[in-house]
Short mmCIF file of C-alpha atoms in Angstrom, two decimals:
data_model
loop_
_atom_site.label_atom_id
_atom_site.label_comp_id
_atom_site.label_asym_id
_atom_site.label_seq_id
_atom_site.Cartn_x
_atom_site.Cartn_y
_atom_site.Cartn_z
CA MET A 861 -0.03 0.01 -0.09
CA PRO A 862 1.55 3.38 -1.00
CA SER A 863 2.24 5.58 2.03
CA THR A 864 2.43 8.94 0.31
CA LEU A 865 1.06 10.70 -2.63
CA ALA A 866 4.53 10.55 -4.14
CA ASP A 867 4.26 6.76 -3.98
CA LEU A 868 0.70 6.63 -5.15
CA VAL A 869 1.29 8.70 -8.28
CA ARG A 870 3.69 5.98 -9.50
CA GLN A 871 0.78 3.65 -9.66
CA ARG A 872 -2.10 5.83 -10.97
CA THR A 873 -3.32 9.33 -11.73
CA LEU A 874 -4.08 11.46 -8.68
CA ASN A 875 -7.51 12.98 -8.49
CA ILE A 876 -7.77 16.61 -7.42
CA ASN A 877 -11.20 18.14 -6.53
CA LEU A 878 -11.21 21.94 -6.92
CA LEU A 879 -14.22 23.72 -5.35
CA LEU A 880 -16.16 26.43 -7.29
CA TYR A 881 -18.71 28.82 -5.93
CA PRO A 882 -20.30 32.21 -6.81
CA ASP A 883 -17.74 34.98 -6.89
CA VAL A 884 -14.74 32.65 -6.50
CA GLU A 885 -11.57 34.47 -7.37
CA ILE A 886 -10.54 33.53 -10.95
CA LEU A 887 -6.79 33.13 -10.48
CA ASP A 888 -7.41 31.31 -7.13
CA PHE A 889 -8.89 28.36 -9.09
CA ALA A 890 -7.36 28.88 -12.54
CA GLY A 891 -3.78 29.13 -11.28
CA PRO A 892 -3.77 25.67 -9.48
CA TYR A 893 -5.72 24.19 -12.40
CA GLU A 894 -3.08 25.35 -14.79
CA VAL A 895 -0.21 24.22 -12.60
CA PHE A 896 -1.43 20.62 -12.17
CA SER A 897 -2.41 20.33 -15.75
CA VAL A 898 0.90 21.59 -17.02
CA ALA A 899 2.79 19.42 -14.57
CA SER A 900 0.92 16.31 -15.92
CA ARG A 901 1.99 17.28 -19.47
CA VAL A 902 5.53 18.04 -18.46
CA ALA A 903 5.96 14.78 -16.48
CA LEU A 904 4.72 12.79 -19.45
CA ARG A 905 6.94 14.65 -21.87
CA ASP A 906 10.03 14.20 -19.67
CA GLY A 907 9.25 10.56 -19.03
CA VAL A 908 8.77 10.95 -15.25
CA LEU A 909 5.60 8.97 -15.45
CA PRO A 910 4.05 6.79 -18.14
CA HIS A 911 0.53 8.15 -17.29
CA SER A 912 -0.87 11.50 -16.37
CA ALA A 913 0.07 12.61 -12.92
CA PHE A 914 -3.12 14.59 -12.07
CA HIS A 915 -6.62 14.92 -13.13
CA VAL A 916 -8.36 18.07 -11.92
CA HIS A 917 -12.10 17.94 -11.42
CA THR A 918 -14.10 21.23 -10.68
CA VAL A 919 -16.95 20.73 -8.16
CA ALA A 920 -19.82 23.10 -7.38
CA ALA A 921 -22.91 23.05 -5.17
CA GLU A 922 -25.13 22.76 -8.21
CA PRO A 923 -24.47 21.14 -11.61
CA GLN A 924 -24.71 24.36 -13.58
CA ARG A 925 -22.49 27.21 -14.61
CA VAL A 926 -20.93 29.17 -11.73
CA ARG A 927 -20.51 32.89 -11.88
CA ALA A 928 -16.87 33.66 -10.78
CA ARG A 929 -15.65 37.10 -9.96
CA TYR A 930 -16.01 39.74 -12.70
CA ASN A 931 -18.90 37.69 -14.25
CA LEU A 932 -16.66 34.90 -15.75
CA ARG A 933 -19.05 31.91 -16.10
CA VAL A 934 -17.52 28.51 -15.47
CA GLN A 935 -18.95 25.02 -15.96
CA ALA A 936 -18.23 22.74 -13.05
CA ASP A 937 -17.49 19.09 -13.73
CA ALA A 938 -19.50 17.75 -10.96
CA SER A 939 -21.96 18.71 -8.20
CA LEU A 940 -21.40 18.12 -4.51
CA ASP A 941 -23.63 15.03 -4.73
CA ASN A 942 -21.70 13.23 -7.47
CA ALA A 943 -18.14 14.46 -6.98
CA ALA A 944 -15.59 11.66 -7.11
CA PRO A 945 -13.25 10.83 -4.32
CA CYS A 946 -10.07 12.75 -4.43
CA ASP A 947 -6.43 12.67 -3.31
CA VAL A 948 -6.07 16.45 -3.15
CA LEU A 949 -8.64 18.99 -2.20
CA ILE A 950 -8.25 22.64 -3.30
CA VAL A 951 -10.45 25.29 -1.72
CA PRO A 952 -10.00 28.63 -3.49
CA GLY A 953 -10.80 32.06 -2.12
CA GLY A 954 -12.81 34.97 -3.34
CA VAL A 955 -16.02 36.45 -1.99
CA VAL A 956 -16.83 33.56 0.35
CA ASP A 957 -20.22 34.71 1.54
CA GLN A 958 -22.14 32.00 -0.35
CA PRO A 959 -20.05 29.01 0.78
CA LEU A 960 -19.80 30.19 4.34
CA ALA A 961 -23.63 30.38 4.54
CA ASP A 962 -24.19 27.07 2.61
CA ARG A 963 -24.35 24.15 4.92
CA PRO A 964 -24.20 21.47 2.15
CA THR A 965 -20.95 23.11 0.84
CA LEU A 966 -19.41 23.21 4.35
CA ASP A 967 -20.46 19.60 5.00
CA TRP A 968 -18.90 18.51 1.70
CA VAL A 969 -15.72 20.25 2.45
CA ALA A 970 -15.53 18.73 5.96
CA THR A 971 -16.29 15.23 4.75
CA THR A 972 -13.97 15.38 1.76
CA ALA A 973 -11.17 16.76 3.79
CA ALA A 974 -11.54 13.89 6.30
CA ARG A 975 -11.06 11.43 3.44
CA THR A 976 -8.36 13.25 1.53
CA ALA A 977 -4.62 12.91 1.87
CA LEU A 978 -3.78 16.58 1.16
CA VAL A 979 -6.08 19.50 1.86
CA THR A 980 -5.15 22.94 0.51
CA SER A 981 -6.58 26.46 0.40
CA VAL A 982 -5.90 29.56 -1.53
CA CYS A 983 -6.49 33.06 -0.12
CA THR A 984 -9.86 33.42 1.71
CA GLY A 985 -10.43 29.63 1.15
CA ALA A 986 -8.90 29.33 4.64
CA LEU A 987 -12.07 30.95 6.00
CA ILE A 988 -14.10 28.12 4.39
CA LEU A 989 -11.83 25.48 5.88
CA ALA A 990 -12.12 27.21 9.34
CA LYS A 991 -15.93 27.50 9.13
CA ALA A 992 -16.16 23.79 8.10
CA GLY A 993 -14.03 22.84 11.05
CA VAL A 994 -11.15 21.42 8.97
CA ILE A 995 -8.59 23.80 10.56
CA THR A 996 -9.04 24.52 14.28
CA GLY A 997 -5.68 25.20 15.99
CA GLN A 998 -3.06 25.02 13.32
CA GLN A 999 -0.77 27.64 11.82
CA VAL A 1000 -2.36 28.97 8.66
CA THR A 1001 -2.13 31.96 6.28
CA THR A 1002 -4.43 33.78 3.89
CA HIS A 1003 -4.55 37.01 1.79
CA TRP A 1004 -2.86 39.79 3.53
CA ASP A 1005 -5.98 41.86 3.55
CA ASP A 1006 -7.95 39.06 5.38
CA LEU A 1007 -5.30 38.09 8.10
CA ALA A 1008 -7.09 40.33 10.73
CA LEU A 1009 -10.49 38.82 9.87
CA LEU A 1010 -9.22 35.21 10.10
CA LYS A 1011 -7.51 36.08 13.46
CA HIS A 1012 -10.70 37.67 14.73
CA ASP A 1013 -13.20 35.04 13.67
CA TYR A 1014 -11.03 32.05 14.60
CA PRO A 1015 -8.86 33.12 17.46
CA SER A 1016 -7.56 29.54 18.03
CA LEU A 1017 -5.72 29.63 14.77
CA ASP A 1018 -2.09 30.71 14.54
CA VAL A 1019 -2.41 33.14 11.61
CA VAL A 1020 0.72 34.27 9.97
CA GLY A 1021 1.52 36.70 7.20
CA ASP A 1022 4.30 37.52 4.74
CA VAL A 1023 4.63 33.87 3.58
CA PRO A 1024 3.33 32.41 0.33
CA TYR A 1025 2.05 29.33 2.07
CA VAL A 1026 2.20 27.29 5.25
CA ASP A 1027 2.87 23.54 4.70
CA LEU A 1028 1.82 21.22 7.67
CA GLY A 1029 2.04 18.03 5.74
CA GLY A 1030 -1.56 17.10 5.13
CA LEU A 1031 -2.68 20.67 5.07
CA ILE A 1032 -1.32 23.64 3.14
CA THR A 1033 -2.83 27.12 3.28
CA SER A 1034 -1.61 29.77 0.86
CA ALA A 1035 -1.78 33.57 0.73
CA GLY A 1036 -3.66 35.66 -1.79
CA ILE A 1037 -4.52 34.89 -5.35
CA SER A 1038 -1.15 34.30 -7.24
CA ALA A 1039 0.24 32.60 -4.09
CA GLY A 1040 -2.05 29.68 -5.05
CA ILE A 1041 0.42 29.17 -8.04
CA ASP A 1042 3.38 29.00 -5.81
CA MET A 1043 1.59 26.61 -3.43
CA SER A 1044 0.67 24.32 -6.31
CA LEU A 1045 4.18 24.29 -7.67
CA HIS A 1046 5.27 23.30 -4.16
CA VAL A 1047 2.82 20.49 -4.18
CA VAL A 1048 4.10 19.34 -7.57
CA GLY A 1049 7.59 19.33 -6.07
CA ARG A 1050 6.52 17.23 -3.00
CA ILE A 1051 4.79 14.70 -5.33
CA LEU A 1052 6.88 14.56 -8.58
CA GLY A 1053 10.11 16.15 -7.33
CA ILE A 1054 11.65 19.57 -7.54
CA GLU A 1055 12.98 19.15 -11.13
CA THR A 1056 9.48 18.57 -12.48
CA ALA A 1057 8.16 21.49 -10.37
CA ASN A 1058 10.88 23.70 -11.76
CA ALA A 1059 10.23 22.43 -15.37
CA THR A 1060 6.49 23.10 -14.82
CA ALA A 1061 7.23 26.65 -13.76
CA ARG A 1062 9.54 27.18 -16.66
CA GLN A 1063 6.86 25.85 -19.06
CA MET A 1064 4.51 28.43 -17.59
CA GLN A 1065 7.16 31.04 -17.82
CA TYR A 1066 6.53 31.82 -14.15
CA SER A 1067 9.38 32.87 -11.83
CA TRP A 1068 9.34 30.59 -8.83
CA ARG A 1069 11.63 29.27 -6.15
CA ASP A 1070 10.47 26.64 -3.65
CA ARG A 1071 10.78 27.53 0.10
CA PRO A 1072 11.33 25.07 3.00
#
């Protein structure tokens, strides 16, 4: 039995569930989607794996188009009711009023997180994880403009700023918007190796350096 995602990816494609909701920040979900998709292509090209490393599925409360920020319409792959099991969960940020007030979304996040090897958030996605009870006393981060809010609403959390992400092993929270790209490249490095992460960043023409 594989003990880590790095072991498991040698056997099969890893499934990633990416939550969508009204007014989700575009780069919060599109950045990670691009990173993991490009990483799969790069790993195949470079002979790292004989199969795709990642398959990203978008999931929303309802099986219909989601209006992201700035009126971008996005069609989710699955609803909460028929979302497939995943190895990695990504909870992006944005205007989080709807998911914070939607019990089915919060329950799905909590249930999925409990069954998932790696849970991640981008930006104010940390507020969703906190409201769902996924994070309770850990060190976390979020967008610089929401650090005070996260501290105020969830005083048990150790909220830190001035970092692109906080990696606790099975939980990674990242700072605002483009920091989701840095976090996703870091995850690629953890699973496929730093050479593949660097090759992915180069393919994307994105300036990136991993941090401890």
